Coordinates of C-alpha atoms and ligand atoms in Angstrom, one line a residue:
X1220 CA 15.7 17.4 -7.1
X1221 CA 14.7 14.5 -4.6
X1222 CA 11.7 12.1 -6.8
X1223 CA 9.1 10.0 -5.0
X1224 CA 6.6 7.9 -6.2
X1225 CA 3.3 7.3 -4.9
X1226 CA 1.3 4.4 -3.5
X1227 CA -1.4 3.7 -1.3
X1228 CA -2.3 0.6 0.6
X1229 CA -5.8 0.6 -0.5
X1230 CA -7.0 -1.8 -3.4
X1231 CA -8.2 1.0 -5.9
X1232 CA -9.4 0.7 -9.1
X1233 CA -7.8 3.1 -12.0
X1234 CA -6.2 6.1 -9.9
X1235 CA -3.5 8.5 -10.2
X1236 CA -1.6 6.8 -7.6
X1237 CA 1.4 4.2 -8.8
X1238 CA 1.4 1.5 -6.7
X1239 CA -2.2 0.7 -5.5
X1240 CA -2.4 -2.6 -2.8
X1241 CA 1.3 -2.5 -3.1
X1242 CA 3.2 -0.2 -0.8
X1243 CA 6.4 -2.6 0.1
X1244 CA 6.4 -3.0 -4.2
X1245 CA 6.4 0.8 -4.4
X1246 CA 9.3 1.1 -1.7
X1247 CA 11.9 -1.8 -3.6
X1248 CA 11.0 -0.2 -6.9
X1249 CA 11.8 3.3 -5.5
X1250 CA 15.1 2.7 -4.4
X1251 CA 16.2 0.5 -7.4
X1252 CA 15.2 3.1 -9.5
X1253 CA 17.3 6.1 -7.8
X1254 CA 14.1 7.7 -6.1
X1255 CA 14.6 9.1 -2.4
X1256 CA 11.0 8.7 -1.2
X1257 CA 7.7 7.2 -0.9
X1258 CA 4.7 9.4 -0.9
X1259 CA 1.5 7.4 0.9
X1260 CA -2.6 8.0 0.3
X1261 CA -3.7 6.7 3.4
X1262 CA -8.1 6.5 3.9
X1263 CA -7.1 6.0 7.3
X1264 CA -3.6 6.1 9.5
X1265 CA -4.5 2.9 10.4
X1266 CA -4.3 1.6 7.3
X1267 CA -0.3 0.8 7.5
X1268 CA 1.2 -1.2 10.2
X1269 CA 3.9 1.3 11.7
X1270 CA 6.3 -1.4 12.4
X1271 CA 6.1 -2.4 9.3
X1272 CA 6.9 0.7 7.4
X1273 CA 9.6 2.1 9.5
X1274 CA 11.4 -1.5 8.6
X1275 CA 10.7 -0.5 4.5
X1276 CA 11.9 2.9 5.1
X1277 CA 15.2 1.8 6.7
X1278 CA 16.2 -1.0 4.5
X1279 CA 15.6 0.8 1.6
X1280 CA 16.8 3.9 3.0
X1281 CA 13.9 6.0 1.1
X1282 CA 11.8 8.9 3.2
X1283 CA 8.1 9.3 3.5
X1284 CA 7.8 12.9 2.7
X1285 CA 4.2 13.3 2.5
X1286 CA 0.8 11.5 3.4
X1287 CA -2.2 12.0 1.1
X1288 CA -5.9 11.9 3.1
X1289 CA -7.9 12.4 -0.4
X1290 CA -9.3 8.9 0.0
X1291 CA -10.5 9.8 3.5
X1292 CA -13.1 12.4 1.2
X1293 CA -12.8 9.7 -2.2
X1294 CA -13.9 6.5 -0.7
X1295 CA -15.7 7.9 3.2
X1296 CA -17.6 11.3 2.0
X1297 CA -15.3 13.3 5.0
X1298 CA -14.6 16.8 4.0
X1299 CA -13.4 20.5 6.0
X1300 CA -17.0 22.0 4.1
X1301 CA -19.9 19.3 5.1
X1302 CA -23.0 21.1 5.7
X1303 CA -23.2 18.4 8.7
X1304 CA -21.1 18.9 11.8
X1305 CA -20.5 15.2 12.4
X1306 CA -18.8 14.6 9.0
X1307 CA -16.8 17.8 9.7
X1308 CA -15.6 16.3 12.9
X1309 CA -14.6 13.2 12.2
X1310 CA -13.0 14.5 9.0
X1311 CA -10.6 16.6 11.4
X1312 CA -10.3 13.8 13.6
X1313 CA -9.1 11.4 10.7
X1314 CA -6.5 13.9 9.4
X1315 CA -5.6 14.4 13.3
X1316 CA -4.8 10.4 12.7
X1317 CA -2.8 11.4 10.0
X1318 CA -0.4 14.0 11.5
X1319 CA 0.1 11.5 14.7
X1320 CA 1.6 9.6 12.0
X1321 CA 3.3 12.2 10.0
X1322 CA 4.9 13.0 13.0
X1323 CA 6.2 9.3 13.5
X1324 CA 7.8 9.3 10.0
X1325 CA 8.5 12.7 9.7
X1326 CA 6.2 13.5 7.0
X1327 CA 3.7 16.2 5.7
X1328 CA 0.0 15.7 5.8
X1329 CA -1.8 16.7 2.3
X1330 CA -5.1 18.8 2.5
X1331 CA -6.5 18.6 -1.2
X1332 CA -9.7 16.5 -1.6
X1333 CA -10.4 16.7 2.0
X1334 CA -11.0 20.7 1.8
X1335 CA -14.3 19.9 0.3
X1336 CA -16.8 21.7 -2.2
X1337 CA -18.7 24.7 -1.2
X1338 CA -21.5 23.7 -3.4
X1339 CA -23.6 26.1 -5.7
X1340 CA -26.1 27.1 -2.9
X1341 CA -26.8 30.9 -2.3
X1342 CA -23.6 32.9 -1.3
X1343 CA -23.9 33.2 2.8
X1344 CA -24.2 29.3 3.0
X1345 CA -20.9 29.3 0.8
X1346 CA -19.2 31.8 3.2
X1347 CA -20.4 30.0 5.7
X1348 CA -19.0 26.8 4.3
X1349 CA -15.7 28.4 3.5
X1350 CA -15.5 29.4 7.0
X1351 CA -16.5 25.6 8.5
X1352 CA -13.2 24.5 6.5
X1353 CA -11.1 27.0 7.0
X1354 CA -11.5 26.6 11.1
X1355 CA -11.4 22.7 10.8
X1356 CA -7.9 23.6 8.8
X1357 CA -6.8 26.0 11.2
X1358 CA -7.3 23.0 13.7
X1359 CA -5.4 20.8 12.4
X1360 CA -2.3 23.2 11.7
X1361 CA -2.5 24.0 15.7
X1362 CA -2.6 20.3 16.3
X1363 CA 0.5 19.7 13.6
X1364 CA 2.7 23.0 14.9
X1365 CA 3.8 21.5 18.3
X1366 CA 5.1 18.1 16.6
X1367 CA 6.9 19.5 14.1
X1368 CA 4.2 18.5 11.0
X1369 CA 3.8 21.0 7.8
X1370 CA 0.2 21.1 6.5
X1371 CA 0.4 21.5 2.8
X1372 CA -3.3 23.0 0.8
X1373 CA -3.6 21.7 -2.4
X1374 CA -5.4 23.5 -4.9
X1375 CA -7.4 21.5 -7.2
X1376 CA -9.1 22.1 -10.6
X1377 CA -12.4 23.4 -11.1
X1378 CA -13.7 19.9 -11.7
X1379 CA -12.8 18.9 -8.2
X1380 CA -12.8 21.6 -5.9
X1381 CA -15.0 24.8 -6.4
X1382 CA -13.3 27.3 -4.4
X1383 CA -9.2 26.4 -4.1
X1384 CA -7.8 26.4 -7.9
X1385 CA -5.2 28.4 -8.0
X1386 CA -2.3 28.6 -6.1
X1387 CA -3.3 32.6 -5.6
X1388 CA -6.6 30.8 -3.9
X1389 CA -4.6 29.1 -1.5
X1390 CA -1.8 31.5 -0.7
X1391 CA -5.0 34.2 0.5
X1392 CA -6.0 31.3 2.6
X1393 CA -2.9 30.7 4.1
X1394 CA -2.7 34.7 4.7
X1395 CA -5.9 34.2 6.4
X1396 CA -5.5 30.9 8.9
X1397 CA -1.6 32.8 10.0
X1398 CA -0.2 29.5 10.9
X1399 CA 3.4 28.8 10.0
X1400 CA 3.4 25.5 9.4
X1401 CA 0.8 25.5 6.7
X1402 CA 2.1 25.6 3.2
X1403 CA 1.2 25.0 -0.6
X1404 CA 1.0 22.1 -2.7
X1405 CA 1.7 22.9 -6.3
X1406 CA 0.2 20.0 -8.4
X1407 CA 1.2 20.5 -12.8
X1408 CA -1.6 18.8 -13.5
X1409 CA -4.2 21.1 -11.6
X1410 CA -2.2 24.0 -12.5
X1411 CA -2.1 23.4 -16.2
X1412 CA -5.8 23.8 -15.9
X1413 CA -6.2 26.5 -14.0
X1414 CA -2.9 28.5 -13.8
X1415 CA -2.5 31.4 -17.4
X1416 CA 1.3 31.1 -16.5
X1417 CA 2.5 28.1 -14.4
X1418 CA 6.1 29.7 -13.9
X1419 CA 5.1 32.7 -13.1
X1420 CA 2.3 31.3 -10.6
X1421 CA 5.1 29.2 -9.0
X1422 CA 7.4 32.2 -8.5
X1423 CA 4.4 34.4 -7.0
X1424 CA 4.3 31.6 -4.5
X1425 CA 7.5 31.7 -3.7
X1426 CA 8.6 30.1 -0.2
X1427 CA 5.3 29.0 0.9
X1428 CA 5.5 26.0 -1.7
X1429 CA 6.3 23.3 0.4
X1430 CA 5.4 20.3 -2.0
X1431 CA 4.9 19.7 -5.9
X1432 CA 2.9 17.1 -7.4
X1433 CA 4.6 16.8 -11.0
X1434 CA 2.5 15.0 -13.1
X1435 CA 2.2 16.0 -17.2
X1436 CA -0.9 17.7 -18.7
X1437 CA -2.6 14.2 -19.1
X1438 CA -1.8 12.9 -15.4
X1439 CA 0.8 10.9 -16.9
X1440 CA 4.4 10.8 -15.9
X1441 CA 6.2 13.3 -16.6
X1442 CA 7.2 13.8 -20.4
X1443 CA 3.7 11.7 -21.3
X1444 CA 1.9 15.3 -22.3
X1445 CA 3.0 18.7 -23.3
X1446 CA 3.7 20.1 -20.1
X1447 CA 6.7 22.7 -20.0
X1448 CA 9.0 20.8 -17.7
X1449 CA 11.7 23.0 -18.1
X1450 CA 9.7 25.8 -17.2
X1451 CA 8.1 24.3 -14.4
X1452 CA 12.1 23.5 -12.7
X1453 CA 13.4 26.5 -13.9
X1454 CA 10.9 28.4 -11.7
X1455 CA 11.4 26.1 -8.6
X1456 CA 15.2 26.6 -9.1
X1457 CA 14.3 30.5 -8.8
X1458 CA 12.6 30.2 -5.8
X1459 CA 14.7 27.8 -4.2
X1460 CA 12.6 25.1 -3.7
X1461 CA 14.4 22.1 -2.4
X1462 CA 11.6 19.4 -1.6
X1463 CA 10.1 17.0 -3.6
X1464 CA 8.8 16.2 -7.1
X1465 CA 6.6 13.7 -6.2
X1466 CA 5.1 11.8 -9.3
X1467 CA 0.8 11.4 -8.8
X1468 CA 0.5 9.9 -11.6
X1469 CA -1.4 6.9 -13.4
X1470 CA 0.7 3.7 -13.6
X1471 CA 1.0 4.0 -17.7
X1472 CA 2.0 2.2 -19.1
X1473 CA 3.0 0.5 -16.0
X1474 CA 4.4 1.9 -12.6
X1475 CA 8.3 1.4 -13.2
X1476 CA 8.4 2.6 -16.7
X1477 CA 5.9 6.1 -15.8
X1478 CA 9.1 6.7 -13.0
X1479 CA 11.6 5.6 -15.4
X1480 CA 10.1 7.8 -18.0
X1481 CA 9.4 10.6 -15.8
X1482 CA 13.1 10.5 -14.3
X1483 CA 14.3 10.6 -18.1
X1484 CA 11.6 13.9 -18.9
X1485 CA 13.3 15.6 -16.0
X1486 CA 16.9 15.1 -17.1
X1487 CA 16.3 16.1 -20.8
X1488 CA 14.6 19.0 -19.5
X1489 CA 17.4 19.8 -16.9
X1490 CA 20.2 18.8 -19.3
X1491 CA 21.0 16.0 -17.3
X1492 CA 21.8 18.3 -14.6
X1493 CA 19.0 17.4 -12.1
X1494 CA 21.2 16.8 -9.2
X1495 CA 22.1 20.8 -9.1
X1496 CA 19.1 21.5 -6.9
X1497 CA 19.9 18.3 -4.3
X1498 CA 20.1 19.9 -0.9
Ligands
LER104 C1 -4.5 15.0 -4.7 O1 -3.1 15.2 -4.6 C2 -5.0 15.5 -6.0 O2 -4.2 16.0 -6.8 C3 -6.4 15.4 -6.2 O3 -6.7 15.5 -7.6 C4 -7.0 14.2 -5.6 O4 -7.9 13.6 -6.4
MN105 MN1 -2.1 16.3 -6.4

């Protein structure tokens, strides 16, 4: 299994993100402690010199695999549902920011956050809503297809998103926008919440998961809560998946020991025997 940790360039308060204000930090501690990537929350693509991040990635050798645009929703209010077409717009047109850049680094762009709420208004304004999101998503997956970017929806829990939760949610929506380079996000923490069987759900999805988020039951690194870790790599192993565990995660007790810790939760839980899955 390939590990990367996560980082943003924004100054953030408490976040489940492990190097906040501090990507170059992020990128020598990765590679001294065995990761093989660096997963960036970007509010905006602009946000990183290119230059600049092209040199961290080939001195320390370490991929980009994925760029987060929650904090384009978190910190700007821009979401795929807005009941106002303006927001709507330039909430596509930031993420189209995004996959510019993906494509520079070779990354996939993250759709979590940034899907929006429906709210609890009457149901045509919802469907209505749903359908605002799902075009502004469909959008963006034409705009990605031709430079090689994957789109990866994330399902959230109830307490942040009120109409993707389950990976089931996502996979009907994926059905339903027919692009091919759209694919899941499978998040533990979300799915501890909102998944009866997190194996199971994991093998239902099946080849559309293109990303996992492994974080423990508490957000913390993983080995921190009671997640089943075993269960959880067991099931990618069954279906194959080769990508990343990327650890969103709060920085506790501090960034280097949650990825020292959360390296050490996967080994127990894989025997040692991690490195089976590497590509
Ligand atoms: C983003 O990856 C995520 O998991 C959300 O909870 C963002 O807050
Ligand atoms: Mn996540």
């Amino acid at each position: 299994m390939r590990i990367a940790v996560t980082a943003t360039p924004s100054q953030l308060g408490f976040a489940a993100i492990l190097w906040r204000g501090d990507v170059a930090g992020a990128f020598r501690a990765a590679s001294e402690l065995g990761c093989q990537g660096v997963e960036l929350h970007l509010r905006h693509a602009d946000d990183i010199d290119l230059d600049c991040l092209k040199r961290l990635m080939a001195d320390s050798r370490l991929e980009v695999p994925t760029l987060g645009t929650g904090l384009a929703a978190g910190l700007d209010g821009l979401t795929l549902s807005d009941l106002e077409e303006s927001i709507r717009r330039a909430a596509v047109e930031r993420v189209a920011g995004h996959v510019r850049l993906a494509a520079e680094l070779g990354s996939a762009v993250i759709i979590g956050f940034l899907a929006g709420r429906l709210g609890a208004s009457d149901d045509q304004q919802r469907r209505t809503r749903r359908a605002w999101a799902l075009e502004g998503l469909a959008v963006l997956c034409r705009a990605a297809q031709p430079l090689g970017v994957t789109v990866l929806l994330e399902p959230l829990n109830r307490y942040e998103s009120d109409y993707i939760n389950t990976l089931s949610d996502a996979a009907g929506i994926l059905r339903e926008i027919g692009a091919p380079n759209l694919k899941l996000l499978a998040d533990t923490f979300h799915m501890n919440i909102e998944e009866a069987d997190l194996a199971a759900s994991l093998r239902a999805a099946g080849s559309r998961v293109g990303h996992v988020h492994l974080a423990d039951t508490n957000r913390q690194a993983p080995g921190h809560g009671h997640l089943d870790i075993a269960g959880v790599l067991g099931a990618l192993d069954e279906i194959g998946y080769k990508g990343y565990l990327s650890f969103e995660v709060y920085p506790l007790p501090n960034a280097r020991r949650a990825v020292e810790d959360g390296i050490a939760a996967i080994h127990a839980a894989t025997g040692g025997h991690a490195e089976r899955s590497q590509p």
